[in-house]
Coordinates of C-alpha atoms and ligand atoms in Angstrom, one line a residue:
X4 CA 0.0 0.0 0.0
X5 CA 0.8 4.1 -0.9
X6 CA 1.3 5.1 2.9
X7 CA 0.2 8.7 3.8
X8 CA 2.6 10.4 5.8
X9 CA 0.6 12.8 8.3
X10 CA 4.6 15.0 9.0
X11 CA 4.7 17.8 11.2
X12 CA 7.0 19.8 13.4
X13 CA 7.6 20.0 17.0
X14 CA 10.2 21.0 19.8
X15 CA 9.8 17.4 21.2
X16 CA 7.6 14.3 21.4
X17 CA 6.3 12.0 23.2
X18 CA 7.8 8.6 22.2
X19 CA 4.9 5.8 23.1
X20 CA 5.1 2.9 20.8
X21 CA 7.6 4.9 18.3
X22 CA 10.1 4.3 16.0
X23 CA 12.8 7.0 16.9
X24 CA 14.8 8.1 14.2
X25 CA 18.4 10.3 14.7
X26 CA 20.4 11.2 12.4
X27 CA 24.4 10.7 13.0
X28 CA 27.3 12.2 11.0
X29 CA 30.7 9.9 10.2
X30 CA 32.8 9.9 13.2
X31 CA 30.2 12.5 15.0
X32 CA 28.1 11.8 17.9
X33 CA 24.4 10.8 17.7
X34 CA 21.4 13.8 18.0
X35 CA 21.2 14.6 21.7
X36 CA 17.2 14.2 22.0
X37 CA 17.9 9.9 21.5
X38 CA 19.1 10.0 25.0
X39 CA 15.4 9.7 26.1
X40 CA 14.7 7.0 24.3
X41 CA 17.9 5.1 24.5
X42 CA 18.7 5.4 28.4
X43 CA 21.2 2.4 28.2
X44 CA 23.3 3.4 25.3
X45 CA 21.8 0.4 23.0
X46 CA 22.6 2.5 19.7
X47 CA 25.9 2.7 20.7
X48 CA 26.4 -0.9 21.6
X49 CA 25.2 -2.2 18.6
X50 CA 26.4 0.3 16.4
X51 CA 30.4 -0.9 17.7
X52 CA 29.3 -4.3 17.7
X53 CA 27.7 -3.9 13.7
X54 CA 30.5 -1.8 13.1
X55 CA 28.0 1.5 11.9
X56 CA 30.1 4.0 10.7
X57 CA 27.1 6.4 9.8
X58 CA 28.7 6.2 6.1
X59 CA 26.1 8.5 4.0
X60 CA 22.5 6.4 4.1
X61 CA 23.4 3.5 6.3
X62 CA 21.1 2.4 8.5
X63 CA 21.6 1.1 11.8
X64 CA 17.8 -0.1 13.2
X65 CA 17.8 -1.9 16.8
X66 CA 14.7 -2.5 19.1
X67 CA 14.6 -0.4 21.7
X68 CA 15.7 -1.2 25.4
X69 CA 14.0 -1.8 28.3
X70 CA 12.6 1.0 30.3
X71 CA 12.5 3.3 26.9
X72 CA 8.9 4.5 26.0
X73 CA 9.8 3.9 22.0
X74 CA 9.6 0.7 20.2
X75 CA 12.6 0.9 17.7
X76 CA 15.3 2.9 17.1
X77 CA 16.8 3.8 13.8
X78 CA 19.7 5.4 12.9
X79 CA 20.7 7.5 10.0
X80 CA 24.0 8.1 8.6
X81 CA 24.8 11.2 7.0
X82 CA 28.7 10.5 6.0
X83 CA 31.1 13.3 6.3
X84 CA 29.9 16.5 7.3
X85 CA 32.2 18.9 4.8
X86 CA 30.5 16.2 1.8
X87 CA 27.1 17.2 2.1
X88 CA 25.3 18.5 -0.2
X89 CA 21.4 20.1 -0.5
X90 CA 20.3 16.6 -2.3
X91 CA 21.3 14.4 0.9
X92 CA 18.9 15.7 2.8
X93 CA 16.2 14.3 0.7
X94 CA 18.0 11.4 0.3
X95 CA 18.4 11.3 4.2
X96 CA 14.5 11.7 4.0
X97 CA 13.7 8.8 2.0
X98 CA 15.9 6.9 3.6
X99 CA 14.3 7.3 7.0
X100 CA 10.5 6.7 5.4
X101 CA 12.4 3.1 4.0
X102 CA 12.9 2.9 7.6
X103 CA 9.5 2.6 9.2
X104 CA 8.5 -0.7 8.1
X105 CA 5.9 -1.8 10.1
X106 CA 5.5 2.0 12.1
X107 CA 2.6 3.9 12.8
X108 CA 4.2 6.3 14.8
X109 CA 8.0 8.0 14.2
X110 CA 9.7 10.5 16.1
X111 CA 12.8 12.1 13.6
X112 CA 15.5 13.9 15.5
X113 CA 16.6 16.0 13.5
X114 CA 19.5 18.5 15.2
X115 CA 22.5 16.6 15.1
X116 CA 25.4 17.9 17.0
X117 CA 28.2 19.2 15.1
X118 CA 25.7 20.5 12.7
X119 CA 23.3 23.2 11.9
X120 CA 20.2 21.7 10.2
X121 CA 18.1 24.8 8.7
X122 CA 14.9 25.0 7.9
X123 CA 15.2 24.1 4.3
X124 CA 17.0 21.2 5.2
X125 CA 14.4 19.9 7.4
X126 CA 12.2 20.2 4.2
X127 CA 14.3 18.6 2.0
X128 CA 14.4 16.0 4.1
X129 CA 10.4 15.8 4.7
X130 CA 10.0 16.1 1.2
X131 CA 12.4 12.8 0.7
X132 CA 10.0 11.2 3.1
X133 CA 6.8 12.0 1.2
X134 CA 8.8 10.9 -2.5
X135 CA 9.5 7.8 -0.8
X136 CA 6.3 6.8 0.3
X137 CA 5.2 6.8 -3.2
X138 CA 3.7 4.0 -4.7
X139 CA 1.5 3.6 -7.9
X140 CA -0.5 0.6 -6.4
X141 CA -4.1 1.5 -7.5
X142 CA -4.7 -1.5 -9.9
X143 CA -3.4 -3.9 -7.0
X144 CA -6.7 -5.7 -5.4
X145 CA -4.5 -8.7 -3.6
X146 CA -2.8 -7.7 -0.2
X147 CA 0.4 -9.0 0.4
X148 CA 1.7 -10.2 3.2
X149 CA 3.7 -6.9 3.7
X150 CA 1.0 -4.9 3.7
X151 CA -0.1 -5.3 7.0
X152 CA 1.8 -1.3 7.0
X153 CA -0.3 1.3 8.2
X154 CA -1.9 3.2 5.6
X155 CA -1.1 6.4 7.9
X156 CA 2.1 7.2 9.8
X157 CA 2.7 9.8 12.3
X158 CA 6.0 11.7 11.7
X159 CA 7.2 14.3 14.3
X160 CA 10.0 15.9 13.1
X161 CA 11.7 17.3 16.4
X162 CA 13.9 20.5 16.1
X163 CA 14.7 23.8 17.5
X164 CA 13.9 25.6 14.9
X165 CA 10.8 23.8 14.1
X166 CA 8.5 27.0 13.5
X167 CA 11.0 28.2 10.5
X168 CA 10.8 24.9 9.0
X169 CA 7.4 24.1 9.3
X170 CA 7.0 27.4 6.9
X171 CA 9.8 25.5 4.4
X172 CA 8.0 22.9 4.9
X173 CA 4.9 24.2 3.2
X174 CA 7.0 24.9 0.2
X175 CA 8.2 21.4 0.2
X176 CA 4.7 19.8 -0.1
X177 CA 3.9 21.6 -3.3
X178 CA 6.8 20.1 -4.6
X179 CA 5.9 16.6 -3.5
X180 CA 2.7 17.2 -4.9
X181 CA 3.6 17.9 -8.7
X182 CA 6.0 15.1 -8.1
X183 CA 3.2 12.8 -7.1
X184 CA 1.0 13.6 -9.9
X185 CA 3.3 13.5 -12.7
X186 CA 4.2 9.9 -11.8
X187 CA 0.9 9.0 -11.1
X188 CA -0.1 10.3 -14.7
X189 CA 3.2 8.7 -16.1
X190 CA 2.6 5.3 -14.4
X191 CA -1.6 5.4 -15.0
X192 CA -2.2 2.9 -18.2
X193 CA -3.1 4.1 -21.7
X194 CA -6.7 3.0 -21.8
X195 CA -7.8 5.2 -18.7
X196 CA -5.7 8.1 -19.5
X197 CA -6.3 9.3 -23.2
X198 CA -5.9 13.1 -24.1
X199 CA -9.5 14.3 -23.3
X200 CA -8.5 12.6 -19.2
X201 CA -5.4 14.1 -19.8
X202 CA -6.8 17.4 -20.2
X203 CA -9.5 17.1 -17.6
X204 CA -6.6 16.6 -14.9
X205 CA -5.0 19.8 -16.1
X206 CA -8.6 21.2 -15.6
X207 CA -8.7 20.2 -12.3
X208 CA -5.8 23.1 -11.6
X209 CA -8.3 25.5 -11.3
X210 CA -8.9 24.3 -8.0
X211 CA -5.3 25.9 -6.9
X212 CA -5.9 29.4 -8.9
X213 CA -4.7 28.1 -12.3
X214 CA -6.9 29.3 -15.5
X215 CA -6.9 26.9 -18.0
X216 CA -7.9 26.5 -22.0
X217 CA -8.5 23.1 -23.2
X218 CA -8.6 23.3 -27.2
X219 CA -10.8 21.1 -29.2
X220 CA -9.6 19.3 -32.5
X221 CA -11.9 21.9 -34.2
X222 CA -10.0 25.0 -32.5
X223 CA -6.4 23.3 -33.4
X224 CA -7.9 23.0 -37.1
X225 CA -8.8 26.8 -37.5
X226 CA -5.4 27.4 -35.9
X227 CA -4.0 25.5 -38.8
X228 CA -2.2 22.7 -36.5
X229 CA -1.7 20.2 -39.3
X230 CA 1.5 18.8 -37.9
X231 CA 0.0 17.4 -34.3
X232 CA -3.4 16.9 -36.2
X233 CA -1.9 14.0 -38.4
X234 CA -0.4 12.7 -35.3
X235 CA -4.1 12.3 -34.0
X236 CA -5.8 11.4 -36.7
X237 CA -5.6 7.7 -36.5
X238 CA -6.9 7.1 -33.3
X239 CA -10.6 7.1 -32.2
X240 CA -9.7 9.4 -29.2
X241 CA -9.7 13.1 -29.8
X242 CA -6.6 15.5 -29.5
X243 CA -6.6 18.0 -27.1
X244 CA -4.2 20.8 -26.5
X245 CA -4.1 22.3 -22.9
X246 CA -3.1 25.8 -21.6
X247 CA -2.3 26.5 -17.8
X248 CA -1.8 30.3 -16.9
X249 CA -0.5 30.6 -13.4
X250 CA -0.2 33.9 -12.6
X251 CA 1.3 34.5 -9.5
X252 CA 3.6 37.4 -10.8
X253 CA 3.8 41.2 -11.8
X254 CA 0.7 42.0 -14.1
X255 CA 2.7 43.3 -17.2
X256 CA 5.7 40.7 -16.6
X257 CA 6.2 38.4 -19.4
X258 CA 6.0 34.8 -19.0
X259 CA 8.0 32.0 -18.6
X260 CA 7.0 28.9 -21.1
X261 CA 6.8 25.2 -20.4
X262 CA 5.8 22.7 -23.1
X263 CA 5.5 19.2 -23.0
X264 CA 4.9 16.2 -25.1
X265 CA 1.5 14.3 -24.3
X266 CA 1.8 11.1 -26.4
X267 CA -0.5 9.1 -24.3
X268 CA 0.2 6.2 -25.9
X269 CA 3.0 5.5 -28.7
X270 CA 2.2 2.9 -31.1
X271 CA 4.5 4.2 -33.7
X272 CA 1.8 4.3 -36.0
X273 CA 1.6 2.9 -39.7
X274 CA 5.6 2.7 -39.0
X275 CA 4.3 0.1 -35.7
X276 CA 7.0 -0.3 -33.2
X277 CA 8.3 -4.1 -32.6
X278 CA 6.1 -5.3 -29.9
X279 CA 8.7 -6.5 -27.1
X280 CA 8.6 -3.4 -24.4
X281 CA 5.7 -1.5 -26.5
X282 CA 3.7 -1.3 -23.1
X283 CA 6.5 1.0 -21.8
X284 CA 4.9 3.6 -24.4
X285 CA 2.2 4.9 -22.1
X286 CA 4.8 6.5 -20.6
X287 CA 5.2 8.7 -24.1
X288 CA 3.6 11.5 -22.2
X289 CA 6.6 12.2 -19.7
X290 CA 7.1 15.7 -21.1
X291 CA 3.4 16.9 -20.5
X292 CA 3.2 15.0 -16.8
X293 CA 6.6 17.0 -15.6
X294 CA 4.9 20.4 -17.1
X295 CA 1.3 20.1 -14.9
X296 CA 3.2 18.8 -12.1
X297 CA 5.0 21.8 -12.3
X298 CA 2.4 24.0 -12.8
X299 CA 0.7 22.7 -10.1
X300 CA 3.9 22.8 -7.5
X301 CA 3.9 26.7 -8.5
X302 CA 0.3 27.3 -7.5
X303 CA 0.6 25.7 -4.5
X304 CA 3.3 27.2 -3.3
X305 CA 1.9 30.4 -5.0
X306 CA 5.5 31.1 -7.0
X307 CA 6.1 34.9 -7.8
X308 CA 5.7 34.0 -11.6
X309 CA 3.9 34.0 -14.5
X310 CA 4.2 30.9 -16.2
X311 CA 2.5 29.2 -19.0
X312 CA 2.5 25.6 -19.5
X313 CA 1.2 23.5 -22.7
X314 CA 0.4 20.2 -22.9
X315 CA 0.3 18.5 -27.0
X316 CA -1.9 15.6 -26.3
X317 CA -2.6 13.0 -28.3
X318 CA -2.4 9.2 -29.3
X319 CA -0.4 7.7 -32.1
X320 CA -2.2 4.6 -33.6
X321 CA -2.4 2.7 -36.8
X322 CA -5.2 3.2 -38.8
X323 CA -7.1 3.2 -41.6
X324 CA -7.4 6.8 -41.5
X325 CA -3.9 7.6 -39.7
X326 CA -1.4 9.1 -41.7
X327 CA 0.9 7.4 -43.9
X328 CA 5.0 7.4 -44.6
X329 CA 5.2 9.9 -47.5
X330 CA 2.4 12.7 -46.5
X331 CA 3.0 16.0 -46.6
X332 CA 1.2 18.0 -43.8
X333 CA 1.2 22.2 -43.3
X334 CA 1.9 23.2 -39.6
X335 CA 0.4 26.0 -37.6
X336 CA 4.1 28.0 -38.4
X337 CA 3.3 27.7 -42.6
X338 CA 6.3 25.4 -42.9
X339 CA 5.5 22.2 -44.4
X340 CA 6.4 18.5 -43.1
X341 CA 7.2 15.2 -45.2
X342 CA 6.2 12.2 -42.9
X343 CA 9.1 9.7 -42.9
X344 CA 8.1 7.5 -40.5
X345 CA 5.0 8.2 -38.2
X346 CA 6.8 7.1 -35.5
X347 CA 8.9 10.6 -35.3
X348 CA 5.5 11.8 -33.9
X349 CA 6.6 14.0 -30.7
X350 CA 8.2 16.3 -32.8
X351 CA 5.5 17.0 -35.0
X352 CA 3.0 17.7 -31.9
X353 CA 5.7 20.2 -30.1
X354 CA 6.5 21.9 -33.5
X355 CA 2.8 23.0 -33.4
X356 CA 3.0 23.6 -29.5
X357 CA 5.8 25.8 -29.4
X358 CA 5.3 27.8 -32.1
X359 CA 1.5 28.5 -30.8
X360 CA 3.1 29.7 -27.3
X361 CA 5.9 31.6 -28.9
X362 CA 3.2 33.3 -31.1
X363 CA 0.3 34.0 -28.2
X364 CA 2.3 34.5 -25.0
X365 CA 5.9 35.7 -26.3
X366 CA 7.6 34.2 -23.7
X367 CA 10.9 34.8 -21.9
X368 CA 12.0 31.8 -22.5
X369 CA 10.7 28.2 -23.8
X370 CA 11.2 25.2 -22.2
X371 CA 10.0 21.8 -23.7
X372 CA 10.3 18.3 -22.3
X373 CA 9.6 15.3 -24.2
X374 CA 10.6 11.6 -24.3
X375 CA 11.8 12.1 -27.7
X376 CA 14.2 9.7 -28.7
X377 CA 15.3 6.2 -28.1
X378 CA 18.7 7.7 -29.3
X379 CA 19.2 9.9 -26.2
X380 CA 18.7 6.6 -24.0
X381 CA 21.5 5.0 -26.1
X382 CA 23.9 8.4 -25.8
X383 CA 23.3 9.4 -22.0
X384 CA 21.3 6.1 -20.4
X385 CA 19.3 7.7 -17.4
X386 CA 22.0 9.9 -15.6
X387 CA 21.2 12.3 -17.7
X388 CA 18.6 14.0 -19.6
X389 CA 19.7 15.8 -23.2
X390 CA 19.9 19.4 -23.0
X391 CA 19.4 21.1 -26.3
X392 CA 19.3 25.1 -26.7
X393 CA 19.8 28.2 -28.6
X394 CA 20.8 30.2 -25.5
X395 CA 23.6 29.9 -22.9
X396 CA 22.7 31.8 -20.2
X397 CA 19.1 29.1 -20.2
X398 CA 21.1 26.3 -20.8
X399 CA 23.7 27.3 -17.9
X400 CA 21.0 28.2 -15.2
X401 CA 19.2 24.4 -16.1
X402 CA 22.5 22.7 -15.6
X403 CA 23.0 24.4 -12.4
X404 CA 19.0 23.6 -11.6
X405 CA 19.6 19.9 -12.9
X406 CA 22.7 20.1 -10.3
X407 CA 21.1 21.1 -7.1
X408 CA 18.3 18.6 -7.9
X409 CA 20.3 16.1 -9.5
X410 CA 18.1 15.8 -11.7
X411 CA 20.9 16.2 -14.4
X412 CA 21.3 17.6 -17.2
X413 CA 23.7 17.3 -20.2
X414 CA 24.0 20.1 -23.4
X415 CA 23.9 18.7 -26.6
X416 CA 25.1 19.9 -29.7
X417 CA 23.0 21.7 -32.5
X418 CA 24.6 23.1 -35.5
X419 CA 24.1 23.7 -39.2
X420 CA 25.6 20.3 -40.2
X421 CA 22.4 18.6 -38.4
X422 CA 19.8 21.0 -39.6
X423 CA 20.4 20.5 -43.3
X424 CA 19.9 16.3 -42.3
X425 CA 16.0 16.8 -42.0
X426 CA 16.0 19.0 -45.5
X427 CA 13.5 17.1 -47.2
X428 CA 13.0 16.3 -51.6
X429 CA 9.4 17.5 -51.1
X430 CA 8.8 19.4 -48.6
X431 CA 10.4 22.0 -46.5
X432 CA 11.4 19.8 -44.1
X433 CA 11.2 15.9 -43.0
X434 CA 10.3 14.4 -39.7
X435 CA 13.1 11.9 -39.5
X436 CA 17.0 12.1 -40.4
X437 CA 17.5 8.4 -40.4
X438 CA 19.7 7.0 -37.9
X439 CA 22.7 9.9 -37.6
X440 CA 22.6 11.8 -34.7
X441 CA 18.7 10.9 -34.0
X442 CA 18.2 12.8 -31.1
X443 CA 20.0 15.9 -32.4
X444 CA 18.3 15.7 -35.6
X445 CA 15.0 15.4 -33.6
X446 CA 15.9 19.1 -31.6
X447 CA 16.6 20.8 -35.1
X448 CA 13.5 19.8 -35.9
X449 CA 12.1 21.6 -33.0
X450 CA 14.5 24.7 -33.5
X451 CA 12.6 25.7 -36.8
X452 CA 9.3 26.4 -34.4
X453 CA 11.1 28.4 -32.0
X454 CA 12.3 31.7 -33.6
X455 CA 14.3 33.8 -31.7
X456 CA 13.0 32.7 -28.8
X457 CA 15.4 31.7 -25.9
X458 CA 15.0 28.0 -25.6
X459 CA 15.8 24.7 -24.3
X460 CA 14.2 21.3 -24.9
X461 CA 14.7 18.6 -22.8
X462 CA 14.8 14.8 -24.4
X463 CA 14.2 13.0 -21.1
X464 CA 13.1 9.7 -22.8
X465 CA 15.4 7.8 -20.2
X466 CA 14.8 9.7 -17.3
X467 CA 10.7 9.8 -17.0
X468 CA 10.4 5.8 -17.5
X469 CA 11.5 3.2 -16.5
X470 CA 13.6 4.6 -13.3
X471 CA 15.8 3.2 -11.3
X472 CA 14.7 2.8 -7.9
X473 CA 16.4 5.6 -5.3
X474 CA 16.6 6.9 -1.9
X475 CA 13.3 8.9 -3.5
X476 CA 11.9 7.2 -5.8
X477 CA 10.6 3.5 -6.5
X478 CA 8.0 4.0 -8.9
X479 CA 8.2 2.9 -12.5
X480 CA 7.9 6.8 -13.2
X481 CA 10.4 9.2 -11.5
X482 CA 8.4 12.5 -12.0
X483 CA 11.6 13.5 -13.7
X484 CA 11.6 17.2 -14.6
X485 CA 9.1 18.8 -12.1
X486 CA 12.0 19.3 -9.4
X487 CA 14.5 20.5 -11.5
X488 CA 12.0 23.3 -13.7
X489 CA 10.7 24.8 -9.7
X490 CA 14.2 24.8 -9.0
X491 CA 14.8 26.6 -12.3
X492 CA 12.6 28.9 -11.6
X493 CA 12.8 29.5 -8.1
X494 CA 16.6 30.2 -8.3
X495 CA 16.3 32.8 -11.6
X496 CA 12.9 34.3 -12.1
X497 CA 10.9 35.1 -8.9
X498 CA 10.2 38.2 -7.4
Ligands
BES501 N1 8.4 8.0 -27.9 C1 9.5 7.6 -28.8 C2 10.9 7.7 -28.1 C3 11.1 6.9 -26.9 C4 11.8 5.8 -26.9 C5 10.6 7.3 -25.6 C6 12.1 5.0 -25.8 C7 10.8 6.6 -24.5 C8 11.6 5.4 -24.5 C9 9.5 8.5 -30.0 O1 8.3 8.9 -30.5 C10 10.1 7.6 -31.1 O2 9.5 6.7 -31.5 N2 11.2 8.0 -31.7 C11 11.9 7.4 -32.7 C12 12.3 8.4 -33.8 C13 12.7 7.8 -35.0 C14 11.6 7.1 -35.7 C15 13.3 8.8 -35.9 C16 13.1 6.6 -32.1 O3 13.7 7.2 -31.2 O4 13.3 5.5 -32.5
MN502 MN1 7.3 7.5 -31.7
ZN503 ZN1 6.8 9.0 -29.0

């Protein structure tokens, strides 16, 4: 089972049937408010006897002692106090919701001597919790043994300055709650979440102070969207284009723009994919989860920006009236498109996409995410997503943004050598340059919707799906994108 964290702060707690949790730096002493619950020293003992060095996310978990009011007690290494960096603490976090087990009750202490945690670090740390405690386990009617868990645990974080970091905490929970809804759209399957589903939960913003636009198949017509209108137009489900304004900045202030592929389900099309790992193609709407998740992390923390954020959805499907290998199809920007293969389809809805928001909202900048291209899994695997931009002073503050969040980020090259690759016989330009330098090919592509326009596109084809399992995260989907784009904007274009 998901388990619901209920976390708050406090200057102490009781410890009654408890798991208490302290943290402990390398070669430092444990957090001072463990005496309580460990009056003989046990963590100690068994920490020389198990030979815990509080190396970074050990854990050293013994049952409490005799005459102690708690029923456990866990304990956290942090490693080496000069090593730590911003990301640790959420890794800290998840590492102590791993702990819990069987819990319904845990007391965190959280000042550890030697050390002064701040309130942003208590967040970070509450926020690992809540990322860890994620699962996607909807569609699972049989219990399993282990979940005889709680649905609910009780975390006291206890601190002295718990006031300041309840406040960061607030921050914090908006972030876990774009994270929790991207993955939850990324891991939901393809027959329950179409574009017109897709749409309503963007809809459902409105509830935080987000206006939003859903355009219809007939409004995308009139705007002359032919590129992500061939996309759609072999499967029974309707496109849908979506358009969240959050505007929680200066009334005259320009925007910032984020755009994101909403492929709800890839078939490839008339060029059909093999079918070994098709399934993983439901996934093929990364880009648009990671942009509502954002937009809903910077409404609920009410960010000092205006931001827009579009969402291309649609599914690709073979058909007898989807398009073919060999049609030529007009976008919104004029320029016209020679289908190669049907299954270069995410380009063809953000082409539209972008050059729609570039055109209505002028943005400050442009941001698209996207699983692109299988090539970007091939060149980076899931360390890093591609970064791909006109502009280095974007490009520089998301590489410092991917750094801070790890979610990473690596630039890509784009140059005139690539862009004459998708030159096309018949048209102005084709969808697909063959197998060179795919997903390079695939951001050029993009480029010739964006003007002069800063902007970056993200290929995080590796990085949405499929994700390894971490201190914060277990789910299938990571939620990739949502953390680093607040952090983006938080650290560059507030206030
Ligand atoms: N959605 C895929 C890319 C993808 C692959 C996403 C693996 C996630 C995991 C995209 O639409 C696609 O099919 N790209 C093709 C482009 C090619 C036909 C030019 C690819 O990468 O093979
Ligand atoms: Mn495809
Ligand atoms: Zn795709």
């Amino acid at each position: 089972m998901s388990v619901q964290l209920n976390i708050s702060f406090a200057k102490s707690s009781p410890l009654t049937n408890a798991l208490a949790i302290q943290l402990a730096l390398a070669g430092g002493e444990p957090a001072s408010g463990i005496a309580e619950a460990d009056p003989q020293g046990v963590g100690a003992r068994a920490a020389g006897i198990a030979k815990f060095s509080a190396k970074a996310m050990t854990v050293l978990d013994v049952i409490a002692p005799h005459g102690s009011d708690a029923d456990r007690l866990a304990v956290i290494g942090l490693g080496k106090a000069d090593a730590l960096v911003a990301y640790d603490w959420l890794r800290a976090g998840g590492t102590a919701a791993a702990s819990l087990k069987a819990a319904k009750k845990a007391v965190v202490f959280l000042d550890v001597p030697g050390l002064d945690v701040t309130a942003e670090q208590a967040a970070d740390f509450a926020l690992g919790m809540l990322l860890r405690a994620y699962a996607f386990d909807a569609y699972k009617t049989k219990k399993k043994d282990d979940d005889e868990k709680p649905n609910v645990v009780d975390v006291k974080i206890v601190m002295a300055g718990h006031a300041a970091a309840k406040k960061a905490f607030a921050k914090a929970e908006a972030v876990a709650g774009g994270v929790v809804l991207a993955r939850d759209l990324v891991n939901l399957p393809p027959n329950v979440l179409g574009p017109v589903e897709f749409a309503d939960k963007a809809k459902e913003l409105e509830k935080l102070g987000v206006t939003v636009e859903i355009l219809t198949e007939k409004e995308m017509k009139k705007l002359g969207m032919g590129a992500l209108l061939g996309v759609a137009q072999g499967s029974v489900r309707p496109p849908r284009l979506a358009v969240m304004h959050w505007n929680g900045g200066k009334a005259k202030e320009q925007p910032v723009a984020f755009i994101g592929k909403g492929v709800v389900f890839d078939t490839g099309g008339i060029s059909i994919k093999p079918g070994a790992g098709m399934e993983d193609m439901k996934g093929d709407m990364g880009g648009a989860a990671a942009v509502i998740g954002l937009i809903h992390t910077l409404a609920a923390r009410k960010a000092k920006v205006n931001a827009i954020g579009v969402l291309g959805l649609v599914e690709n499907m073979p058909d007898g009236n989807a398009q073919r290998p060999g049609d030529i199809v007009t976008s919104m920007s004029g320029q016209t498109i020679e289908i190669i293969n049907t299954d270069a389809e995410g380009r063809l809805v953000l082409g539209d996409a972008l050059f729609y928001t570039k055109e209505r909202f002028k943005p400050r900048f442009m941001v698209n995410l996207a699983t692109l291209t299988g090539a970007i899994v091939v060149a980076l695997g899931n360390a890093h997503a591609g970064l791909f931009s006109n502009d280095d002073a974007l490009s520089a503050q998301l590489t410092a943004a991917g750094e801070a969040t790890q979610e990473k980020l690596w630039r890509m090259p784009l140059g005139k050598e690539y862009d004459k690759i998708i030159d096309s016989r018949f048209a102005d330009m084709k969808n697909s340059g063959g197998r060179q330098a795919g997903s390079i090919t695939a951001a050029q592509f993009l480029k010739r919707f964006v003007g002069d326009t800063p902007w970056a596109h993200l290929d995080i084809a590796a990085t949405a799906l499929n994700s390894p399992q971490s201190e914060i995260n277990q789910s299938w989907a990571s939620g990739y994108g949502v953390r680093l784009l607040d952090e983006l904007v938080r650290a560059n274009y507030e206030g």
